[in-house]
């Protein structure tokens, strides 16, 4: 099945809110080999000007993926997830994700381009806390064409 | 302490870092990120779908590489923007692999006191990130 280009511009149901806590941040920091004390020590985080421990910048992907699932799992979207490769990822942080946040996320399909039998899809997720912007993520996935 | 804008010049190199990665790292990353794709954990599955071996999550590579910028800037909350292309795989055999990350200051914005840093990440000689750029807020 081909990727449905009519989905460009479509926004999906918001997901969340998801609670962010110190344990989630510590586990993510450890997994990406981040030893920065602002991830692990609330006092160090407060000394650096944050409310509590903050997430490594790429932890936003966790909420991006939960939001994007609403799109990629939509049967009408025509995406065979076994053929998906991650092409590009970008984060714009309006503020750091912080322990105590309740995050919601909403995915929008920004672009679908076809090239050489492959489809390149750009998905934007707006991550918010109480309606205020926290992170804008943009991922480009490549759906490889059949052989 | 965050780095002061006045102390930074275009062309400055960040101290490079070598980050070891094992399959246990990838299991930790899968659990922390919710990305449980078996190509990142299961050798038989990965080779079965045509990969050379277990490969790291692209997002693990991006995350681990970003620690170099956070350390240079002062803390991770100084990273305002971070983006990359995934150009090659970090192959993680049974005895592990290494990721070598370098960085250089590409541009400075005096008005916002921000720096743009370009990262180069390689593993087993292959460049694994492309156009990896981070915008950081300096003091």
Coordinates of C-alpha atoms in Angstrom, one line a residue:
Chain A
X1 CA 0.0 0.0 0.0
X2 CA 1.3 3.4 -0.9
X3 CA 1.6 6.3 1.6
X4 CA -1.5 8.4 1.5
X5 CA -0.4 11.9 0.4
X6 CA -3.9 13.3 1.4
X7 CA -2.7 13.2 5.0
X8 CA -0.5 16.3 4.5
X9 CA -1.6 19.0 6.9
X10 CA -3.7 16.7 9.1
X11 CA -3.3 16.9 12.9
X12 CA -4.1 13.9 15.1
X13 CA -5.6 13.5 18.5
X14 CA -3.4 14.9 21.3
X15 CA -2.0 12.2 23.6
X16 CA -1.3 12.6 27.3
X17 CA -0.9 14.1 29.8
X18 CA 2.1 12.1 30.8
X19 CA 3.8 12.7 34.1
X20 CA 7.5 13.4 34.0
X21 CA 9.4 12.4 37.1
X22 CA 13.0 12.3 38.3
X23 CA 13.3 8.6 37.8
X24 CA 12.3 8.8 34.1
X25 CA 14.8 11.6 33.6
X26 CA 17.6 9.7 35.5
X27 CA 17.0 6.5 33.4
X28 CA 17.1 8.4 30.1
X29 CA 20.2 10.3 31.1
X30 CA 22.0 7.1 32.1
X31 CA 21.0 5.4 28.8
X32 CA 22.5 8.3 26.7
X33 CA 25.6 8.5 28.9
X34 CA 24.7 12.0 30.2
X35 CA 26.4 12.7 33.5
X36 CA 25.4 16.3 33.7
X37 CA 24.2 16.9 37.4
X38 CA 21.1 18.9 36.2
X39 CA 19.6 15.5 35.2
X40 CA 20.3 13.8 38.5
X41 CA 20.5 16.2 41.3
X42 CA 17.6 18.6 42.1
X43 CA 19.9 20.9 44.0
X44 CA 22.3 21.2 41.1
X45 CA 19.4 21.8 38.8
X46 CA 18.0 24.6 41.0
X47 CA 21.5 26.2 41.3
X48 CA 21.5 26.3 37.4
X49 CA 18.1 28.1 37.5
X50 CA 15.7 25.2 36.9
X51 CA 12.6 24.3 39.0
X52 CA 13.8 20.6 39.4
X53 CA 15.9 18.1 37.4
X54 CA 15.7 18.6 33.6
X55 CA 15.6 16.0 30.9
X56 CA 18.4 15.5 28.3
X57 CA 17.3 17.4 25.1
X58 CA 16.5 14.3 23.2
X59 CA 14.1 12.8 25.8
X60 CA 11.4 14.8 24.0
X61 CA 11.4 12.0 21.4
X62 CA 9.5 9.8 23.9
X63 CA 6.5 12.0 23.7
X64 CA 7.0 12.7 20.0
X65 CA 6.7 9.0 19.4
X66 CA 3.6 8.6 21.5
X67 CA 2.0 11.4 19.5
X68 CA 3.2 10.2 16.1
X69 CA 1.8 6.7 16.7
X70 CA -1.7 8.3 16.2
X71 CA -0.6 9.0 12.6
X72 CA 1.5 6.0 11.7
X73 CA -0.9 3.5 13.1
X74 CA -3.9 5.1 11.3
X75 CA -4.9 2.4 8.8
X76 CA -5.7 5.1 6.2
X77 CA -2.2 6.5 6.3
X78 CA -0.7 3.6 4.3
X79 CA 2.5 3.3 6.4
X80 CA 4.1 -0.1 6.7
X81 CA 6.1 0.4 9.8
X82 CA 8.4 -2.5 9.1
X83 CA 9.7 -0.4 6.2
X84 CA 10.3 2.8 8.1
X85 CA 13.8 4.2 8.6
X86 CA 14.5 7.3 10.7
X87 CA 16.0 9.9 8.4
X88 CA 16.2 13.1 10.4
X89 CA 15.3 14.5 13.8
X90 CA 15.1 18.1 15.1
X91 CA 14.1 19.6 18.5
X92 CA 13.3 23.2 19.4
X93 CA 13.2 23.6 23.1
X94 CA 11.0 26.4 24.3
X95 CA 12.1 25.4 27.8
X96 CA 13.7 22.2 29.2
X97 CA 11.4 19.3 30.1
X98 CA 11.4 19.3 33.9
X99 CA 10.4 16.8 36.6
X100 CA 6.9 17.5 37.6
X101 CA 5.7 18.4 34.1
X102 CA 2.5 16.9 32.8
X103 CA 3.1 16.7 29.1
X104 CA 0.7 16.4 26.2
X105 CA 1.7 16.0 22.6
X106 CA 0.0 16.5 19.2
X107 CA 1.3 15.3 15.8
X108 CA 0.8 17.0 12.5
X109 CA 1.9 15.8 9.1
X110 CA 3.9 18.6 7.6
X111 CA 5.0 17.1 4.3
X112 CA 5.0 13.9 2.3
X113 CA 7.5 13.6 -0.6
X114 CA 8.0 10.7 -2.9
X115 CA 11.4 10.0 -4.4
X116 CA 12.7 6.9 -6.1
X117 CA 9.9 4.7 -4.8
X118 CA 10.4 5.9 -1.3
X119 CA 8.2 8.2 0.7
X120 CA 9.7 10.8 3.0
X121 CA 7.3 12.0 5.7
X122 CA 7.9 15.0 7.9
X123 CA 6.0 14.8 11.2
X124 CA 5.9 17.7 13.7
X125 CA 4.9 17.2 17.3
X126 CA 4.0 20.0 19.6
X127 CA 4.7 19.1 23.2
X128 CA 3.0 21.2 25.8
X129 CA 2.4 21.5 29.5
X130 CA -0.9 23.1 30.5
X131 CA -1.3 24.5 27.0
X132 CA 2.1 26.2 27.1
X133 CA 4.8 25.2 24.5
X134 CA 7.7 23.0 25.8
X135 CA 9.2 21.4 22.8
X136 CA 8.6 21.3 19.0
X137 CA 10.0 18.1 17.5
X138 CA 10.3 17.5 13.7
X139 CA 11.1 14.0 12.5
X140 CA 11.5 12.8 8.9
X141 CA 10.8 9.2 8.4
X142 CA 11.5 7.3 5.2
X143 CA 9.2 4.5 4.1
X144 CA 11.2 2.3 1.8
X145 CA 9.3 1.2 -1.3
X146 CA 8.7 -2.5 -2.0
X147 CA 11.2 -4.4 -4.1
Chain B
X1 CA 28.6 27.5 35.3
X2 CA 27.5 28.4 31.8
X3 CA 30.1 29.4 29.3
X4 CA 30.5 33.1 28.7
X5 CA 29.7 34.3 25.1
X6 CA 32.9 36.6 25.1
X7 CA 35.2 33.6 25.6
X8 CA 34.0 31.8 22.4
X9 CA 35.2 32.2 18.8
X10 CA 34.1 30.7 15.6
X11 CA 36.3 27.7 14.8
X12 CA 36.8 26.8 18.5
X13 CA 36.9 23.0 18.9
X14 CA 35.1 21.2 21.7
X15 CA 37.1 18.6 23.6
X16 CA 36.3 15.3 21.7
X17 CA 34.8 12.4 23.6
X18 CA 34.7 8.6 23.0
X19 CA 31.5 7.0 24.3
X20 CA 31.5 3.2 24.6
X21 CA 28.2 1.5 23.7
X22 CA 27.2 -2.1 24.5
X23 CA 24.1 -4.1 24.0
X24 CA 23.2 -3.4 27.6
X25 CA 23.3 0.3 26.8
X26 CA 20.8 -0.3 24.0
X27 CA 18.5 -2.2 26.3
X28 CA 18.6 0.7 28.8
X29 CA 17.9 3.1 26.0
X30 CA 15.0 1.0 24.6
X31 CA 13.4 1.0 28.1
X32 CA 14.0 4.7 28.7
X33 CA 12.8 5.8 25.2
X34 CA 10.0 3.2 24.7
X35 CA 11.6 2.2 21.4
X36 CA 11.7 -1.6 21.6
X37 CA 12.5 -2.4 18.0
X38 CA 14.3 -5.7 18.1
X39 CA 16.9 -4.7 15.6
X40 CA 18.5 -2.8 18.5
X41 CA 18.6 -5.8 20.9
X42 CA 18.3 -9.1 19.1
X43 CA 21.2 -10.2 16.9
X44 CA 19.3 -13.0 15.2
X45 CA 16.4 -10.6 14.4
X46 CA 18.7 -7.9 13.1
X47 CA 20.7 -10.2 10.8
X48 CA 17.4 -11.8 9.7
X49 CA 16.3 -8.5 8.3
X50 CA 19.6 -7.9 6.4
X51 CA 21.5 -5.8 9.0
X52 CA 25.2 -6.6 9.7
X53 CA 24.5 -7.0 13.4
X54 CA 22.6 -5.3 16.2
X55 CA 22.5 -1.5 15.5
X56 CA 22.2 1.4 17.9
X57 CA 19.0 3.5 17.9
X58 CA 19.7 6.6 15.8
X59 CA 18.2 8.5 18.7
X60 CA 20.7 6.9 21.1
X61 CA 23.5 8.2 18.9
X62 CA 21.9 11.7 18.8
X63 CA 21.4 11.7 22.5
X64 CA 24.9 10.5 23.4
X65 CA 26.5 12.9 21.0
X66 CA 24.6 15.8 22.5
X67 CA 26.3 15.3 25.8
X68 CA 29.4 16.9 24.3
X69 CA 27.6 20.1 23.6
X70 CA 25.9 20.2 27.0
X71 CA 29.2 19.8 28.8
X72 CA 30.8 22.5 26.7
X73 CA 27.8 25.0 27.1
X74 CA 27.6 24.4 30.9
X75 CA 24.5 22.4 31.3
X76 CA 22.0 20.5 29.1
X77 CA 19.3 23.1 29.5
X78 CA 21.4 25.5 27.4
X79 CA 20.7 23.5 24.3
X80 CA 17.8 25.4 22.6
X81 CA 17.8 23.6 19.2
X82 CA 19.3 20.3 18.2
X83 CA 18.9 18.5 14.9
X84 CA 20.6 15.9 12.7
X85 CA 20.3 13.5 9.8
X86 CA 21.0 9.8 10.4
X87 CA 23.5 8.9 7.7
X88 CA 24.9 5.6 8.8
X89 CA 24.5 2.9 11.5
X90 CA 26.4 2.4 14.7
X91 CA 26.9 -1.4 14.6
X92 CA 27.1 -3.0 18.1
X93 CA 28.7 -6.4 18.0
X94 CA 28.7 -8.7 21.1
X95 CA 31.8 -7.0 22.5
X96 CA 30.5 -3.5 22.0
X97 CA 31.5 -0.5 20.0
X98 CA 32.6 3.1 20.4
X99 CA 31.2 6.4 19.3
X100 CA 33.7 9.3 18.7
X101 CA 32.2 12.7 18.9
X102 CA 33.8 16.0 17.9
X103 CA 32.4 19.5 17.8
X104 CA 33.3 22.9 16.4
X105 CA 31.7 26.4 16.8
X106 CA 30.2 27.3 13.4
X107 CA 28.7 30.6 14.1
X108 CA 27.9 33.1 16.9
X109 CA 25.0 35.5 17.3
X110 CA 25.9 38.6 19.3
X111 CA 22.3 39.8 19.8
X112 CA 21.0 36.6 21.4
X113 CA 24.4 35.5 22.7
X114 CA 23.9 32.1 21.1
X115 CA 26.4 29.7 19.4
X116 CA 25.8 27.2 16.7
X117 CA 27.9 24.0 17.2
X118 CA 28.4 21.4 14.5
X119 CA 29.0 17.8 15.7
X120 CA 30.8 15.0 13.9
X121 CA 30.0 11.5 15.2
X122 CA 31.8 8.5 13.8
X123 CA 31.8 4.8 14.7
X124 CA 34.1 2.2 13.2
X125 CA 35.3 4.9 10.7
X126 CA 31.8 5.7 9.4
X127 CA 30.2 9.1 9.8
X128 CA 26.9 8.3 11.6
X129 CA 25.3 11.8 11.9
X130 CA 25.0 14.4 9.1
X131 CA 24.4 18.1 9.5
X132 CA 24.3 17.7 13.3
X133 CA 23.8 21.2 14.6
X134 CA 23.0 22.5 18.1
X135 CA 22.1 26.0 19.0
X136 CA 23.2 26.8 22.6
X137 CA 22.5 29.8 24.9
X138 CA 25.7 31.2 26.4
X139 CA 26.0 33.7 29.2

